[in-house]
Amino acid sequence: MSPELISAIRDRIAGGQEKEVIKASVLAMGYATEIFEAAYTLAQNDLNVAAAGAPIPSSSVGGKRELSSVYTLVTDSFEFAKSRLDLVALIAVPLLLFTLFSTISLWYQNTLELSGLFSGLAIVAGLVYVVNLTALLFIVTHQEGAEVVTLKEALSWTKRNIFSLFWIYLLTVLVILGGFLFFIIPGIVLLVSVYLAQYVFAVEGKRGMAALLRSRALIHGRWWAVARKIAGLSFYFFLFIFFLTLIYEGVKLVVELPDLTLAGELLMQLFTAFFTVMSMEVMHRLYKELSVGVVDEPAPSFIKTSYIGAALLGVGAFAALMLLALFMGSISRFDESVTDMFTSTTLHSEVLHVSLVADEYKLSNSSFAGVCDTLVPEVHSADGVECNDSETAWALSASVGEDRWCADTMTPAKQVYTALEDKLSCVELEVKADSLVNPAVNDTASSAATTTQ
């Protein structure tokens, strides 16, 4: 795009011509709609700068158009988001519902049915958010002046293209991950270079790796300028969130309300929705400015090969991380099994020792009454200990995890699967496997326990 076109559009705007009239003339000259929109934005920015009393910036720097300042991008996008609160609501509603349902699910985590219901509603809200976010991308990138893209049109586009957009997101992550394997810096370079891939897809229809390569072509030669814009925008948003958090914490301290956690989270989601609309508009404006005069040409073969290689490295890194997670999980489960085995063995030894202590107590006191006060402290490795005693009998049951050992007046130690409760004998506490093989064992055990007692 030549500076003369931008200058001509600027003169027509200053002369009071409507945008649609100017657009018709430019399109009649053979320019694409995207080129006109980008040139019109730049011309309008020049007039805004001139209206503020500053000189109009040079049409080009090193053969390429200067980009709008971070301040201009932020203020313009803020005005856009403020004028399109319907788009803010499009993002805010599913975010608010997701937060609300997730919180309620935690409140009822002890009630399986209610917890499951609200967890399911939270998942549905999350899916609606993803769909609406994709629709927002279409609306922002296809609005022209006063003409408003309807939600129905955006959802129809989303239905046809959401999986293609996800594929671009996945490729973006893989390429960046592969780049970070080369000592961080290539990953940062790729992170900025592919930043506009989703806007390329939405406006130009390029899919998959072609969208990433087109983003790289738009940013090539102005990487530092774009990186500074992204860093500056992030800094603005960080400052706003920082001061918002300070205000929120100050209100909590002064008002001393019992719990503002949910209210704070909901408020934060509202601002997140507003920032989402702002950031998408900012990057769309940046895309339009960068696309002026950049001819759509096939990427050099070595660039395409390097991007594909980075994506493959990303796949390898992702697979390696998954295998590492599985391996570490297996190691953790093995460690738990070994720990449980040794703990169970230790508990068995302690319960055996309890029988000797009980016999010594009987010799000294001529009775088992009160023996539990002496026996319970002897069991150190158990999660829980039950103990009953009388003048003539005693019984102690100790458990760790799913293992339970019992000892009584007649039994040094045996492994059992039920609680001791108020019994003075381990006889009724039969092994679960025996009970499953022969249900009559329970009746026999009960009779034996009655006889013993």
mmCIF file with all atom_site columns, C-alpha atoms in Angstrom, residues 251-401:
data_model
loop_
_atom_site.group_PDB
_atom_site.id
_atom_site.type_symbol
_atom_site.label_atom_id
_atom_site.label_alt_id
_atom_site.label_comp_id
_atom_site.label_asym_id
_atom_site.label_entity_id
_atom_site.label_seq_id
_atom_site.pdbx_PDB_ins_code
_atom_site.Cartn_x
_atom_site.Cartn_y
_atom_site.Cartn_z
_atom_site.occupancy
_atom_site.B_iso_or_equiv
_atom_site.pdbx_formal_charge
_atom_site.auth_seq_id
_atom_site.auth_comp_id
_atom_site.auth_asym_id
_atom_site.auth_atom_id
_atom_site.pdbx_PDB_model_num
ATOM 1   C CA . VAL A 1 251 ? -12.607 -2.409  50.826 1.00 0.00 ? 251 VAL A CA 1
ATOM 2   C CA . LYS A 1 252 ? -12.374 -5.772  52.577 1.00 0.00 ? 252 LYS A CA 1
ATOM 3   C CA . LEU A 1 253 ? -10.274 -4.255  55.358 1.00 0.00 ? 253 LEU A CA 1
ATOM 4   C CA . VAL A 1 254 ? -12.397 -1.136  55.875 1.00 0.00 ? 254 VAL A CA 1
ATOM 5   C CA . VAL A 1 255 ? -15.887 -2.593  55.503 1.00 0.00 ? 255 VAL A CA 1
ATOM 6   C CA . GLU A 1 256 ? -14.957 -5.839  57.320 1.00 0.00 ? 256 GLU A CA 1
ATOM 7   C CA . LEU A 1 257 ? -17.564 -7.918  55.546 1.00 0.00 ? 257 LEU A CA 1
ATOM 8   C CA . PRO A 1 258 ? -17.394 -11.624 56.464 1.00 0.00 ? 258 PRO A CA 1
ATOM 9   C CA . ASP A 1 259 ? -16.727 -12.934 52.966 1.00 0.00 ? 259 ASP A CA 1
ATOM 10  C CA . LEU A 1 260 ? -16.181 -11.050 49.716 1.00 0.00 ? 260 LEU A CA 1
ATOM 11  C CA . THR A 1 261 ? -14.436 -13.876 47.897 1.00 0.00 ? 261 THR A CA 1
ATOM 12  C CA . LEU A 1 262 ? -17.261 -14.776 45.515 1.00 0.00 ? 262 LEU A CA 1
ATOM 13  C CA . ALA A 1 263 ? -18.209 -11.135 44.929 1.00 0.00 ? 263 ALA A CA 1
ATOM 14  C CA . GLY A 1 264 ? -14.577 -10.319 44.170 1.00 0.00 ? 264 GLY A CA 1
ATOM 15  C CA . GLU A 1 265 ? -14.273 -13.195 41.730 1.00 0.00 ? 265 GLU A CA 1
ATOM 16  C CA . LEU A 1 266 ? -17.451 -12.157 39.923 1.00 0.00 ? 266 LEU A CA 1
ATOM 17  C CA . LEU A 1 267 ? -16.249 -8.557  39.710 1.00 0.00 ? 267 LEU A CA 1
ATOM 18  C CA . MET A 1 268 ? -12.911 -9.730  38.347 1.00 0.00 ? 268 MET A CA 1
ATOM 19  C CA . GLN A 1 269 ? -14.692 -11.740 35.667 1.00 0.00 ? 269 GLN A CA 1
ATOM 20  C CA . LEU A 1 270 ? -16.586 -8.623  34.582 1.00 0.00 ? 270 LEU A CA 1
ATOM 21  C CA . PHE A 1 271 ? -13.327 -6.740  34.096 1.00 0.00 ? 271 PHE A CA 1
ATOM 22  C CA . THR A 1 272 ? -11.834 -9.779  32.368 1.00 0.00 ? 272 THR A CA 1
ATOM 23  C CA . ALA A 1 273 ? -14.678 -9.670  29.836 1.00 0.00 ? 273 ALA A CA 1
ATOM 24  C CA . PHE A 1 274 ? -14.120 -5.957  29.240 1.00 0.00 ? 274 PHE A CA 1
ATOM 25  C CA . PHE A 1 275 ? -10.366 -6.477  28.806 1.00 0.00 ? 275 PHE A CA 1
ATOM 26  C CA . THR A 1 276 ? -11.006 -9.366  26.422 1.00 0.00 ? 276 THR A CA 1
ATOM 27  C CA . VAL A 1 277 ? -12.993 -7.127  24.090 1.00 0.00 ? 277 VAL A CA 1
ATOM 28  C CA . MET A 1 278 ? -10.361 -4.405  24.414 1.00 0.00 ? 278 MET A CA 1
ATOM 29  C CA . SER A 1 279 ? -7.410  -6.694  23.710 1.00 0.00 ? 279 SER A CA 1
ATOM 30  C CA . MET A 1 280 ? -9.091  -8.299  20.705 1.00 0.00 ? 280 MET A CA 1
ATOM 31  C CA . GLU A 1 281 ? -9.825  -4.871  19.230 1.00 0.00 ? 281 GLU A CA 1
ATOM 32  C CA . VAL A 1 282 ? -6.243  -3.736  19.910 1.00 0.00 ? 282 VAL A CA 1
ATOM 33  C CA . MET A 1 283 ? -4.724  -6.713  18.116 1.00 0.00 ? 283 MET A CA 1
ATOM 34  C CA . HIS A 1 284 ? -7.157  -6.361  15.215 1.00 0.00 ? 284 HIS A CA 1
ATOM 35  C CA . ARG A 1 285 ? -6.127  -2.717  14.784 1.00 0.00 ? 285 ARG A CA 1
ATOM 36  C CA . LEU A 1 286 ? -2.476  -3.745  14.944 1.00 0.00 ? 286 LEU A CA 1
ATOM 37  C CA . TYR A 1 287 ? -3.133  -6.446  12.350 1.00 0.00 ? 287 TYR A CA 1
ATOM 38  C CA . LYS A 1 288 ? -4.735  -3.927  9.997  1.00 0.00 ? 288 LYS A CA 1
ATOM 39  C CA . GLU A 1 289 ? -1.839  -1.517  10.334 1.00 0.00 ? 289 GLU A CA 1
ATOM 40  C CA . LEU A 1 290 ? 0.762   -4.236  9.766  1.00 0.00 ? 290 LEU A CA 1
ATOM 41  C CA . SER A 1 291 ? -1.052  -5.665  6.740  1.00 0.00 ? 291 SER A CA 1
ATOM 42  C CA . VAL A 1 292 ? -0.885  -2.404  4.778  1.00 0.00 ? 292 VAL A CA 1
ATOM 43  C CA . GLY A 1 293 ? 1.398   -2.904  1.817  1.00 0.00 ? 293 GLY A CA 1
ATOM 44  C CA . VAL A 1 294 ? 2.526   -6.410  2.821  1.00 0.00 ? 294 VAL A CA 1
ATOM 45  C CA . VAL A 1 295 ? 1.989   -8.573  -0.237 1.00 0.00 ? 295 VAL A CA 1
ATOM 46  C CA . ASP A 1 296 ? 0.698   -12.077 0.405  1.00 0.00 ? 296 ASP A CA 1
ATOM 47  C CA . GLU A 1 297 ? 3.526   -14.229 -0.913 1.00 0.00 ? 297 GLU A CA 1
ATOM 48  C CA . PRO A 1 298 ? 4.479   -17.842 -0.167 1.00 0.00 ? 298 PRO A CA 1
ATOM 49  C CA . ALA A 1 299 ? 6.883   -18.116 2.737  1.00 0.00 ? 299 ALA A CA 1
ATOM 50  C CA . PRO A 1 300 ? 10.483  -19.136 1.934  1.00 0.00 ? 300 PRO A CA 1
ATOM 51  C CA . SER A 1 301 ? 10.912  -22.897 2.100  1.00 0.00 ? 301 SER A CA 1
ATOM 52  C CA . PHE A 1 302 ? 13.444  -22.760 4.950  1.00 0.00 ? 302 PHE A CA 1
ATOM 53  C CA . ILE A 1 303 ? 11.056  -20.670 7.053  1.00 0.00 ? 303 ILE A CA 1
ATOM 54  C CA . LYS A 1 304 ? 8.208   -23.093 6.441  1.00 0.00 ? 304 LYS A CA 1
ATOM 55  C CA . THR A 1 305 ? 10.495  -26.034 7.234  1.00 0.00 ? 305 THR A CA 1
ATOM 56  C CA . SER A 1 306 ? 11.702  -24.403 10.463 1.00 0.00 ? 306 SER A CA 1
ATOM 57  C CA . TYR A 1 307 ? 8.129   -23.773 11.623 1.00 0.00 ? 307 TYR A CA 1
ATOM 58  C CA . ILE A 1 308 ? 7.116   -27.345 10.871 1.00 0.00 ? 308 ILE A CA 1
ATOM 59  C CA . GLY A 1 309 ? 10.232  -28.566 12.676 1.00 0.00 ? 309 GLY A CA 1
ATOM 60  C CA . ALA A 1 310 ? 9.405   -26.421 15.703 1.00 0.00 ? 310 ALA A CA 1
ATOM 61  C CA . ALA A 1 311 ? 5.869   -27.847 15.753 1.00 0.00 ? 311 ALA A CA 1
ATOM 62  C CA . LEU A 1 312 ? 7.221   -31.415 15.610 1.00 0.00 ? 312 LEU A CA 1
ATOM 63  C CA . LEU A 1 313 ? 9.606   -30.611 18.442 1.00 0.00 ? 313 LEU A CA 1
ATOM 64  C CA . GLY A 1 314 ? 6.637   -29.252 20.356 1.00 0.00 ? 314 GLY A CA 1
ATOM 65  C CA . VAL A 1 315 ? 4.775   -32.529 19.811 1.00 0.00 ? 315 VAL A CA 1
ATOM 66  C CA . GLY A 1 316 ? 7.824   -34.438 21.051 1.00 0.00 ? 316 GLY A CA 1
ATOM 67  C CA . ALA A 1 317 ? 8.157   -32.190 24.095 1.00 0.00 ? 317 ALA A CA 1
ATOM 68  C CA . PHE A 1 318 ? 4.454   -32.556 24.901 1.00 0.00 ? 318 PHE A CA 1
ATOM 69  C CA . ALA A 1 319 ? 4.670   -36.351 24.577 1.00 0.00 ? 319 ALA A CA 1
ATOM 70  C CA . ALA A 1 320 ? 7.784   -36.406 26.769 1.00 0.00 ? 320 ALA A CA 1
ATOM 71  C CA . LEU A 1 321 ? 6.016   -34.348 29.441 1.00 0.00 ? 321 LEU A CA 1
ATOM 72  C CA . MET A 1 322 ? 3.039   -36.727 29.378 1.00 0.00 ? 322 MET A CA 1
ATOM 73  C CA . LEU A 1 323 ? 5.306   -39.773 29.728 1.00 0.00 ? 323 LEU A CA 1
ATOM 74  C CA . LEU A 1 324 ? 7.217   -38.079 32.534 1.00 0.00 ? 324 LEU A CA 1
ATOM 75  C CA . ALA A 1 325 ? 3.961   -37.325 34.343 1.00 0.00 ? 325 ALA A CA 1
ATOM 76  C CA . LEU A 1 326 ? 2.851   -40.961 33.988 1.00 0.00 ? 326 LEU A CA 1
ATOM 77  C CA . PHE A 1 327 ? 6.254   -42.187 35.162 1.00 0.00 ? 327 PHE A CA 1
ATOM 78  C CA . MET A 1 328 ? 6.273   -39.874 38.172 1.00 0.00 ? 328 MET A CA 1
ATOM 79  C CA . GLY A 1 329 ? 2.715   -40.978 38.983 1.00 0.00 ? 329 GLY A CA 1
ATOM 80  C CA . SER A 1 330 ? 3.789   -44.619 38.856 1.00 0.00 ? 330 SER A CA 1
ATOM 81  C CA . ILE A 1 331 ? 6.781   -43.889 41.084 1.00 0.00 ? 331 ILE A CA 1
ATOM 82  C CA . SER A 1 332 ? 4.507   -42.064 43.531 1.00 0.00 ? 332 SER A CA 1
ATOM 83  C CA . ARG A 1 333 ? 2.034   -44.956 43.643 1.00 0.00 ? 333 ARG A CA 1
ATOM 84  C CA . PHE A 1 334 ? 4.915   -47.423 44.097 1.00 0.00 ? 334 PHE A CA 1
ATOM 85  C CA . ASP A 1 335 ? 6.308   -45.344 46.969 1.00 0.00 ? 335 ASP A CA 1
ATOM 86  C CA . GLU A 1 336 ? 2.867   -45.256 48.585 1.00 0.00 ? 336 GLU A CA 1
ATOM 87  C CA . SER A 1 337 ? 2.529   -49.027 48.223 1.00 0.00 ? 337 SER A CA 1
ATOM 88  C CA . VAL A 1 338 ? 5.958   -49.626 49.770 1.00 0.00 ? 338 VAL A CA 1
ATOM 89  C CA . THR A 1 339 ? 5.198   -47.155 52.563 1.00 0.00 ? 339 THR A CA 1
ATOM 90  C CA . ASP A 1 340 ? 1.860   -48.818 53.268 1.00 0.00 ? 340 ASP A CA 1
ATOM 91  C CA . MET A 1 341 ? 3.495   -52.253 53.301 1.00 0.00 ? 341 MET A CA 1
ATOM 92  C CA . PHE A 1 342 ? 6.134   -51.222 55.840 1.00 0.00 ? 342 PHE A CA 1
ATOM 93  C CA . THR A 1 343 ? 3.578   -49.311 57.902 1.00 0.00 ? 343 THR A CA 1
ATOM 94  C CA . SER A 1 344 ? 1.297   -52.354 57.984 1.00 0.00 ? 344 SER A CA 1
ATOM 95  C CA . THR A 1 345 ? 4.215   -54.563 59.044 1.00 0.00 ? 345 THR A CA 1
ATOM 96  C CA . THR A 1 346 ? 5.122   -52.108 61.802 1.00 0.00 ? 346 THR A CA 1
ATOM 97  C CA . LEU A 1 347 ? 1.520   -51.966 62.983 1.00 0.00 ? 347 LEU A CA 1
ATOM 98  C CA . HIS A 1 348 ? 1.385   -55.777 63.104 1.00 0.00 ? 348 HIS A CA 1
ATOM 99  C CA . SER A 1 349 ? 4.462   -55.829 65.327 1.00 0.00 ? 349 SER A CA 1
ATOM 100 C CA . GLU A 1 350 ? 3.005   -53.194 67.650 1.00 0.00 ? 350 GLU A CA 1
ATOM 101 C CA . VAL A 1 351 ? -0.267  -55.108 68.039 1.00 0.00 ? 351 VAL A CA 1
ATOM 102 C CA . LEU A 1 352 ? 1.690   -58.276 68.833 1.00 0.00 ? 352 LEU A CA 1
ATOM 103 C CA . HIS A 1 353 ? 3.620   -56.328 71.471 1.00 0.00 ? 353 HIS A CA 1
ATOM 104 C CA . VAL A 1 354 ? 0.312   -55.112 72.976 1.00 0.00 ? 354 VAL A CA 1
ATOM 105 C CA . SER A 1 355 ? -0.566  -58.715 73.941 1.00 0.00 ? 355 SER A CA 1
ATOM 106 C CA . LEU A 1 356 ? 2.634   -58.994 76.008 1.00 0.00 ? 356 LEU A CA 1
ATOM 107 C CA . VAL A 1 357 ? 1.946   -55.653 77.697 1.00 0.00 ? 357 VAL A CA 1
ATOM 108 C CA . ALA A 1 358 ? -1.603  -56.797 78.553 1.00 0.00 ? 358 ALA A CA 1
ATOM 109 C CA . ASP A 1 359 ? -0.300  -60.020 80.140 1.00 0.00 ? 359 ASP A CA 1
ATOM 110 C CA . GLU A 1 360 ? 2.173   -58.030 82.240 1.00 0.00 ? 360 GLU A CA 1
ATOM 111 C CA . TYR A 1 361 ? -0.634  -55.685 83.292 1.00 0.00 ? 361 TYR A CA 1
ATOM 112 C CA . LYS A 1 362 ? -2.775  -58.654 84.405 1.00 0.00 ? 362 LYS A CA 1
ATOM 113 C CA . LEU A 1 363 ? 0.067   -60.039 86.505 1.00 0.00 ? 363 LEU A CA 1
ATOM 114 C CA . SER A 1 364 ? 0.519   -56.684 88.229 1.00 0.00 ? 364 SER A CA 1
ATOM 115 C CA . ASN A 1 365 ? -3.164  -55.778 88.712 1.00 0.00 ? 365 ASN A CA 1
ATOM 116 C CA . SER A 1 366 ? -4.902  -59.192 88.820 1.00 0.00 ? 366 SER A CA 1
ATOM 117 C CA . SER A 1 367 ? -7.410  -57.750 86.321 1.00 0.00 ? 367 SER A CA 1
ATOM 118 C CA . PHE A 1 368 ? -7.668  -56.343 82.812 1.00 0.00 ? 368 PHE A CA 1
ATOM 119 C CA . ALA A 1 369 ? -9.789  -53.405 83.969 1.00 0.00 ? 369 ALA A CA 1
ATOM 120 C CA . GLY A 1 370 ? -8.186  -50.152 82.771 1.00 0.00 ? 370 GLY A CA 1
ATOM 121 C CA . VAL A 1 371 ? -5.636  -51.955 80.613 1.00 0.00 ? 371 VAL A CA 1
ATOM 122 C CA . CYS A 1 372 ? -6.587  -49.844 77.540 1.00 0.00 ? 372 CYS A CA 1
ATOM 123 C CA . ASP A 1 373 ? -5.012  -46.780 79.117 1.00 0.00 ? 373 ASP A CA 1
ATOM 124 C CA . THR A 1 374 ? -1.721  -48.675 79.017 1.00 0.00 ? 374 THR A CA 1
ATOM 125 C CA . LEU A 1 375 ? -2.167  -50.412 75.635 1.00 0.00 ? 375 LEU A CA 1
ATOM 126 C CA . VAL A 1 376 ? -3.246  -47.509 73.398 1.00 0.00 ? 376 VAL A CA 1
ATOM 127 C CA . PRO A 1 377 ? -0.012  -45.473 73.891 1.00 0.00 ? 377 PRO A CA 1
ATOM 128 C CA . GLU A 1 378 ? 1.965   -48.544 72.753 1.00 0.00 ? 378 GLU A CA 1
ATOM 129 C CA . VAL A 1 379 ? 0.520   -48.244 69.203 1.00 0.00 ? 379 VAL A CA 1
ATOM 130 C CA . HIS A 1 380 ? 2.354   -45.445 67.379 1.00 0.00 ? 380 HIS A CA 1
ATOM 131 C CA . SER A 1 381 ? 1.951   -46.145 63.644 1.00 0.00 ? 381 SER A CA 1
ATOM 132 C CA . ALA A 1 382 ? -1.856  -46.404 63.474 1.00 0.00 ? 382 ALA A CA 1
ATOM 133 C CA . ASP A 1 383 ? -4.283  -43.867 62.030 1.00 0.00 ? 383 ASP A CA 1
ATOM 134 C CA . GLY A 1 384 ? -6.856  -44.895 64.617 1.00 0.00 ? 384 GLY A CA 1
ATOM 135 C CA . VAL A 1 385 ? -7.033  -47.198 67.659 1.00 0.00 ? 385 VAL A CA 1
ATOM 136 C CA . GLU A 1 386 ? -10.081 -48.766 69.348 1.00 0.00 ? 386 GLU A CA 1
ATOM 137 C CA . CYS A 1 387 ? -9.799  -50.516 72.722 1.00 0.00 ? 387 CYS A CA 1
ATOM 138 C CA . ASN A 1 388 ? -12.268 -52.066 75.174 1.00 0.00 ? 388 ASN A CA 1
ATOM 139 C CA . ASP A 1 389 ? -11.566 -53.752 78.520 1.00 0.00 ? 389 ASP A CA 1
ATOM 140 C CA . SER A 1 390 ? -13.250 -55.382 81.483 1.00 0.00 ? 390 SER A CA 1
ATOM 141 C CA . GLU A 1 391 ? -11.995 -57.279 84.519 1.00 0.00 ? 391 GLU A CA 1
ATOM 142 C CA . THR A 1 392 ? -11.687 -60.524 82.569 1.00 0.00 ? 392 THR A CA 1
ATOM 143 C CA . ALA A 1 393 ? -11.104 -59.537 78.922 1.00 0.00 ? 393 ALA A CA 1
ATOM 144 C CA . TRP A 1 394 ? -9.804  -56.888 76.566 1.00 0.00 ? 394 TRP A CA 1
ATOM 145 C CA . ALA A 1 395 ? -9.626  -56.227 72.822 1.00 0.00 ? 395 ALA A CA 1
ATOM 146 C CA . LEU A 1 396 ? -7.710  -53.667 70.747 1.00 0.00 ? 396 LEU A CA 1
ATOM 147 C CA . SER A 1 397 ? -8.079  -52.835 67.044 1.00 0.00 ? 397 SER A CA 1
ATOM 148 C CA . ALA A 1 398 ? -5.684  -50.531 65.181 1.00 0.00 ? 398 ALA A CA 1
ATOM 149 C CA . SER A 1 399 ? -5.870  -49.403 61.552 1.00 0.00 ? 399 SER A CA 1
ATOM 150 C CA . VAL A 1 400 ? -3.659  -47.696 59.008 1.00 0.00 ? 400 VAL A CA 1
ATOM 151 C CA . GLY A 1 401 ? -5.137  -47.013 55.590 1.00 0.00 ? 401 GLY A CA 1
#
